[in-house]
mmCIF file of C-alpha atoms and ligand atoms in Angstrom:
data_model
loop_
_atom_site.group_PDB
_atom_site.id
_atom_site.type_symbol
_atom_site.label_atom_id
_atom_site.label_comp_id
_atom_site.label_asym_id
_atom_site.label_seq_id
_atom_site.Cartn_x
_atom_site.Cartn_y
_atom_site.Cartn_z
ATOM 1 C CA MET A 1 90.143 113.019 126.426
ATOM 2 C CA ASN A 2 90.444 115.358 129.365
ATOM 3 C CA LYS A 3 94.127 115.208 130.160
ATOM 4 C CA ASN A 4 97.208 115.466 128.021
ATOM 5 C CA MET A 5 98.179 112.054 126.818
ATOM 6 C CA ILE A 6 101.550 110.340 126.796
ATOM 7 C CA TYR A 7 101.832 107.411 124.425
ATOM 8 C CA VAL A 8 104.882 105.148 124.425
ATOM 9 C CA VAL A 9 105.845 103.638 121.099
ATOM 10 C CA THR A 10 107.969 100.496 121.334
ATOM 11 C CA ASN A 11 111.118 99.682 119.425
ATOM 12 C CA ARG A 12 112.851 96.669 120.896
ATOM 13 C CA ASN A 13 116.027 97.432 118.890
ATOM 14 C CA LEU A 14 116.593 100.600 120.950
ATOM 15 C CA ILE A 15 116.492 98.931 124.346
ATOM 16 C CA LYS A 16 119.917 98.765 125.945
ATOM 17 C CA GLU A 17 119.675 97.751 129.583
ATOM 18 C CA GLU A 18 116.567 95.616 129.861
ATOM 19 C CA ASN A 19 114.926 92.860 127.942
ATOM 20 C CA PHE A 20 111.875 93.806 125.930
ATOM 21 C CA TYR A 21 109.249 92.608 128.398
ATOM 22 C CA GLU A 22 111.018 94.267 131.340
ATOM 23 C CA ALA A 23 110.905 97.522 129.397
ATOM 24 C CA ILE A 24 107.183 97.046 128.683
ATOM 25 C CA GLU A 25 106.523 96.411 132.355
ATOM 26 C CA ARG A 26 108.583 99.392 133.436
ATOM 27 C CA CYS A 27 106.819 101.752 130.985
ATOM 28 C CA SER A 28 103.425 100.376 132.053
ATOM 29 C CA GLN A 29 104.222 101.313 135.647
ATOM 30 C CA ALA A 30 104.729 104.934 134.632
ATOM 31 C CA SER A 31 102.108 107.571 134.081
ATOM 32 C CA ILE A 32 101.329 106.755 130.444
ATOM 33 C CA ASP A 33 98.010 106.649 128.590
ATOM 34 C CA GLY A 34 98.744 104.069 125.976
ATOM 35 C CA LEU A 35 101.394 101.738 124.628
ATOM 36 C CA ILE A 36 101.788 101.289 120.901
ATOM 37 C CA LEU A 37 103.410 97.963 120.033
ATOM 38 C CA ARG A 38 105.349 98.941 116.937
ATOM 39 C CA GLU A 39 107.668 96.125 115.868
ATOM 40 C CA LYS A 40 107.366 96.466 112.143
ATOM 41 C CA ASP A 41 109.838 93.724 111.154
ATOM 42 C CA LEU A 42 107.862 90.875 112.752
ATOM 43 C CA SER A 43 105.661 88.452 110.846
ATOM 44 C CA THR A 44 102.005 88.283 111.842
ATOM 45 C CA ASP A 45 102.608 85.108 113.846
ATOM 46 C CA GLU A 46 105.595 86.609 115.667
ATOM 47 C CA LEU A 47 103.720 89.828 116.404
ATOM 48 C CA LEU A 48 100.695 87.853 117.660
ATOM 49 C CA GLU A 49 102.834 85.926 120.161
ATOM 50 C CA MET A 50 104.534 89.112 121.313
ATOM 51 C CA ALA A 51 101.245 91.017 121.543
ATOM 52 C CA LYS A 52 99.682 88.309 123.738
ATOM 53 C CA ARG A 53 102.573 88.564 126.181
ATOM 54 C CA VAL A 54 102.577 92.328 126.139
ATOM 55 C CA LYS A 55 98.840 92.481 126.741
ATOM 56 C CA VAL A 56 99.176 90.453 129.929
ATOM 57 C CA ILE A 57 101.547 93.164 131.209
ATOM 58 C CA THR A 58 99.590 96.230 129.993
ATOM 59 C CA ASN A 59 96.343 94.765 131.363
ATOM 60 C CA LYS A 60 97.971 94.361 134.765
ATOM 61 C CA TYR A 61 98.574 98.122 134.842
ATOM 62 C CA HIS A 62 95.375 99.099 132.983
ATOM 63 C CA ILE A 63 97.313 100.627 130.076
ATOM 64 C CA PRO A 64 95.507 100.626 126.744
ATOM 65 C CA LEU A 65 97.455 98.522 124.210
ATOM 66 C CA ILE A 66 97.498 99.614 120.567
ATOM 67 C CA ILE A 67 98.862 97.298 117.871
ATOM 68 C CA ASN A 68 100.827 99.046 115.140
ATOM 69 C CA GLY A 69 100.346 97.983 111.559
ATOM 70 C CA ASN A 70 98.301 94.806 111.922
ATOM 71 C CA ILE A 71 94.492 94.874 112.242
ATOM 72 C CA GLU A 72 94.354 91.087 112.307
ATOM 73 C CA VAL A 73 96.553 90.860 115.410
ATOM 74 C CA ALA A 74 94.733 93.754 117.049
ATOM 75 C CA LYS A 75 91.396 91.984 116.594
ATOM 76 C CA LYS A 76 92.744 88.596 117.682
ATOM 77 C CA ILE A 77 94.017 89.866 121.006
ATOM 78 C CA ASN A 78 91.133 92.283 121.459
ATOM 79 C CA SER A 79 93.439 95.216 121.982
ATOM 80 C CA TYR A 80 92.268 98.743 122.744
ATOM 81 C CA GLY A 81 93.261 99.926 119.284
ATOM 82 C CA CYS A 82 95.106 99.536 116.069
ATOM 83 C CA HIS A 83 97.481 102.162 114.659
ATOM 84 C CA LEU A 84 98.163 102.344 110.954
ATOM 85 C CA SER A 85 100.291 104.287 108.521
ATOM 86 C CA TYR A 86 98.148 106.779 106.630
ATOM 87 C CA LYS A 87 98.504 104.856 103.380
ATOM 88 C CA ASP A 88 97.133 101.700 105.033
ATOM 89 C CA ILE A 89 93.822 103.171 106.312
ATOM 90 C CA PRO A 90 91.174 100.961 104.801
ATOM 91 C CA ASN A 91 88.227 102.556 103.007
ATOM 92 C CA ASN A 92 85.667 100.244 104.501
ATOM 93 C CA TYR A 93 86.785 99.231 107.890
ATOM 94 C CA HIS A 94 84.792 97.381 110.512
ATOM 95 C CA LYS A 95 86.364 98.520 113.690
ATOM 96 C CA GLU A 96 84.728 95.863 115.854
ATOM 97 C CA GLY A 97 85.274 97.973 118.945
ATOM 98 C CA LEU A 98 88.884 98.876 118.130
ATOM 99 C CA LYS A 99 90.035 102.490 118.256
ATOM 100 C CA LEU A 100 91.689 103.309 114.961
ATOM 101 C CA GLY A 101 94.703 105.604 114.856
ATOM 102 C CA ALA A 102 96.741 106.809 111.894
ATOM 103 C CA SER A 103 100.174 108.350 111.422
ATOM 104 C CA ILE A 104 99.994 111.505 109.322
ATOM 105 C CA HIS A 105 102.718 113.651 107.824
ATOM 106 C CA SER A 106 100.766 116.441 106.170
ATOM 107 C CA VAL A 107 97.688 118.561 106.834
ATOM 108 C CA GLU A 108 95.920 116.889 103.910
ATOM 109 C CA GLU A 109 96.512 113.440 105.434
ATOM 110 C CA ALA A 110 95.096 114.667 108.741
ATOM 111 C CA ILE A 111 91.903 115.927 107.087
ATOM 112 C CA GLU A 112 91.497 112.770 105.017
ATOM 113 C CA SER A 113 92.103 110.547 108.109
ATOM 114 C CA GLU A 114 89.257 112.244 109.897
ATOM 115 C CA ARG A 115 87.026 111.823 106.866
ATOM 116 C CA LEU A 116 87.821 108.107 106.762
ATOM 117 C CA GLY A 117 86.691 107.640 110.348
ATOM 118 C CA VAL A 118 90.043 107.533 112.119
ATOM 119 C CA ASP A 119 89.644 108.139 115.902
ATOM 120 C CA TYR A 120 92.931 109.916 116.524
ATOM 121 C CA ILE A 121 96.042 110.901 114.550
ATOM 122 C CA ILE A 122 99.714 110.918 115.390
ATOM 123 C CA ALA A 123 101.384 113.813 113.611
ATOM 124 C CA GLY A 124 105.125 113.853 112.978
ATOM 125 C CA ASN A 125 107.874 114.297 112.888
ATOM 126 C CA ILE A 126 107.640 117.540 114.854
ATOM 127 C CA PHE A 127 111.342 117.898 115.678
ATOM 128 C CA GLU A 128 114.464 116.276 114.340
ATOM 129 C CA THR A 129 115.033 112.854 115.803
ATOM 130 C CA ASP A 130 117.702 110.195 115.417
ATOM 131 C CA CYS A 131 114.835 107.792 114.802
ATOM 132 C CA LYS A 132 114.060 109.513 111.482
ATOM 133 C CA PRO A 133 117.466 110.502 110.124
ATOM 134 C CA GLY A 134 117.377 113.081 107.345
ATOM 135 C CA LEU A 135 113.815 114.237 108.035
ATOM 136 C CA ILE A 136 113.585 117.834 109.153
ATOM 137 C CA GLY A 137 111.121 118.652 111.899
ATOM 138 C CA LYS A 138 107.779 120.084 110.782
ATOM 139 C CA GLY A 139 107.558 122.279 113.858
ATOM 140 C CA ILE A 140 104.863 123.669 116.085
ATOM 141 C CA GLU A 141 103.188 125.526 113.211
ATOM 142 C CA PHE A 142 102.397 122.168 111.608
ATOM 143 C CA LEU A 143 100.468 121.133 114.733
ATOM 144 C CA GLU A 144 98.647 124.460 114.900
ATOM 145 C CA GLU A 145 97.577 124.114 111.282
ATOM 146 C CA ILE A 146 96.292 120.584 111.841
ATOM 147 C CA LYS A 147 94.511 121.668 114.995
ATOM 148 C CA SER A 148 92.674 124.321 113.030
ATOM 149 C CA ARG A 149 91.518 121.786 110.407
ATOM 150 C CA VAL A 150 90.457 118.625 112.300
ATOM 151 C CA SER A 151 88.373 117.827 115.354
ATOM 152 C CA ILE A 152 89.760 114.388 116.222
ATOM 153 C CA PRO A 153 92.494 114.079 118.906
ATOM 154 C CA ILE A 154 96.037 114.892 117.793
ATOM 155 C CA ILE A 155 99.144 113.323 119.313
ATOM 156 C CA ALA A 156 102.544 114.809 118.375
ATOM 157 C CA ILE A 157 105.581 112.593 117.709
ATOM 158 C CA GLY A 158 109.214 112.962 116.761
ATOM 159 C CA GLY A 159 111.914 114.468 118.975
ATOM 160 C CA ILE A 160 109.547 115.248 121.835
ATOM 161 C CA ASP A 161 111.655 116.142 124.831
ATOM 162 C CA ILE A 162 111.343 117.705 128.314
ATOM 163 C CA ASP A 163 112.400 121.049 126.843
ATOM 164 C CA ASN A 164 109.800 121.210 124.051
ATOM 165 C CA ALA A 165 106.812 119.251 125.438
ATOM 166 C CA LYS A 166 105.045 122.265 126.907
ATOM 167 C CA LYS A 167 105.300 124.186 123.646
ATOM 168 C CA VAL A 168 103.836 121.194 121.840
ATOM 169 C CA ILE A 169 100.890 120.920 124.211
ATOM 170 C CA ASN A 170 100.297 124.644 123.992
ATOM 171 C CA ALA A 171 99.793 124.227 120.247
ATOM 172 C CA GLY A 172 96.456 122.715 121.244
ATOM 173 C CA VAL A 173 97.198 119.040 120.686
ATOM 174 C CA ASN A 174 95.973 116.250 122.971
ATOM 175 C CA GLY A 175 99.246 114.655 123.797
ATOM 176 C CA VAL A 176 102.687 113.439 122.850
ATOM 177 C CA ALA A 177 104.201 110.105 121.764
ATOM 178 C CA ILE A 178 107.774 109.104 122.559
ATOM 179 C CA MET A 179 109.913 106.199 121.424
ATOM 180 C CA SER A 180 113.689 106.293 122.056
ATOM 181 C CA SER A 181 113.517 108.213 125.347
ATOM 182 C CA ALA A 182 111.004 105.682 126.753
ATOM 183 C CA MET A 183 112.919 102.653 125.569
ATOM 184 C CA ASN A 184 116.037 103.827 127.435
ATOM 185 C CA ASP A 185 114.377 105.406 130.444
ATOM 186 C CA ILE A 186 115.571 102.779 132.930
ATOM 187 C CA ASN A 187 113.969 104.406 135.978
ATOM 188 C CA ASN A 188 111.055 106.116 134.184
ATOM 189 C CA ARG A 189 112.564 109.457 135.121
ATOM 190 C CA PHE A 190 112.037 110.871 131.662
ATOM 191 C CA ILE A 191 108.385 109.775 131.512
ATOM 192 C CA ASN A 192 107.688 111.141 134.970
ATOM 193 C CA LYS A 193 109.281 114.504 134.135
ATOM 194 C CA LEU A 194 107.411 114.574 130.823
ATOM 195 C CA ARG A 195 104.173 114.055 132.716
ATOM 196 C CA GLU A 196 104.925 117.115 134.835
ATOM 197 C CA GLU A 197 105.660 119.152 131.729
ATOM 198 C CA VAL A 198 102.543 118.198 129.794
ATOM 199 C CA GLU A 199 100.252 118.835 132.765
ATOM 200 C CA GLU A 200 101.679 122.269 133.592
ATOM 201 C CA ASN A 201 100.699 123.796 130.308
ATOM 202 C CA ILE A 202 98.605 126.814 130.981
HETATM 203 C C1 LIG B 301 107.223 112.775 105.283
HETATM 204 C C2 LIG B 301 107.411 111.734 106.322
HETATM 205 N N1 LIG B 301 107.328 110.433 105.965
HETATM 206 C C3 LIG B 301 107.481 109.481 106.883
HETATM 207 C C4 LIG B 301 107.771 109.794 108.199
HETATM 208 C C5 LIG B 301 107.950 108.763 109.238
HETATM 209 O O1 LIG B 301 107.203 107.676 108.942
HETATM 210 P P1 LIG B 301 107.192 106.332 109.794
HETATM 211 O O2 LIG B 301 107.130 106.656 111.237
HETATM 212 O O3 LIG B 301 108.311 105.488 109.375
HETATM 213 O O4 LIG B 301 105.914 105.647 109.306
HETATM 214 P P2 LIG B 301 104.519 105.574 110.036
HETATM 215 O O5 LIG B 301 104.583 104.342 110.863
HETATM 216 O O6 LIG B 301 104.405 106.809 110.852
HETATM 217 O O7 LIG B 301 103.534 105.505 108.943
HETATM 218 C C6 LIG B 301 107.853 111.181 108.535
HETATM 219 N N2 LIG B 301 108.079 111.535 109.782
HETATM 220 N N3 LIG B 301 107.670 112.114 107.561
HETATM 221 C C1 LIG B 302 107.821 106.109 115.234
HETATM 222 C C2 LIG B 302 107.894 107.497 114.749
HETATM 223 N N1 LIG B 302 107.025 107.986 113.844
HETATM 224 C C3 LIG B 302 107.299 109.231 113.505
HETATM 225 C C4 LIG B 302 106.564 109.941 112.469
HETATM 226 O O1 LIG B 302 106.841 111.103 112.205
HETATM 227 O O2 LIG B 302 105.663 109.305 111.928
HETATM 228 S S1 LIG B 302 108.617 109.868 114.322
HETATM 229 C C5 LIG B 302 108.843 108.433 115.130
HETATM 230 C C6 LIG B 302 109.966 108.188 116.073
HETATM 231 C C7 LIG B 302 109.841 108.969 117.320
HETATM 232 O O3 LIG B 302 110.908 108.682 118.086
HETATM 233 P P1 LIG B 302 111.477 109.645 119.180
HETATM 234 O O4 LIG B 302 110.393 109.857 120.194
HETATM 235 O O5 LIG B 302 112.602 108.890 119.760
HETATM 236 O O6 LIG B 302 111.908 110.913 118.538
HETATM 237 MG MG1 LIG B 303 105.577 107.257 112.448
#
């Protein structure tokens, strides 16, 4: 990874002005480095159908597609990667070419994820966010501590905004992931501004 990454995490329930596939297309046109299809309430069959349609769009814009929470679907559609909750990381996992990501919420989970062969981690929640009501932000120090303990790429999530993105990147992480602001970013203004912020970090 040689630039700071921006990952968009989907949540179709947050989209207000577009339909889901319009939002996927719009995000894919922006300067993003990956799209995580995270629609946790769908059955495997429903997710598979959605993932096939989403992959047509992300492929068109050469955006890596990562399937959240379902290795079977990720393998079936031959996605770039699969992203799992920490507790779901398998002990013996045949990646079959998939990148494996994991969500972590403690330094110990970060260390153990690396030991289990995870390719990158998403660490959160860094700041307070309406998407995780009641969970206080773990802050920049959390990222700095993880950075000092693991070598795999670290992506920060949770309340990432234009005003705090630079501070997050300066903690030494490899990128940021955003959900609500991307789902509602009708003209990709937020994503474009975020790109400027995460690239101007020195
Ligand atoms: C301590 C703690 N627990 C859970 C979360 C958020 O978890 P969630 O995003 O719902 O689950 P994953 O998909 O990331 O496994 C949190 N921020 N902090
Ligand atoms: C999906 C997700 N996972 C988190 C975690 O801490 O694991 S925080 C989060 C939501 C991030 O939404 P927003 O960018 O709108 O704050
Ligand atoms: Mg999460």
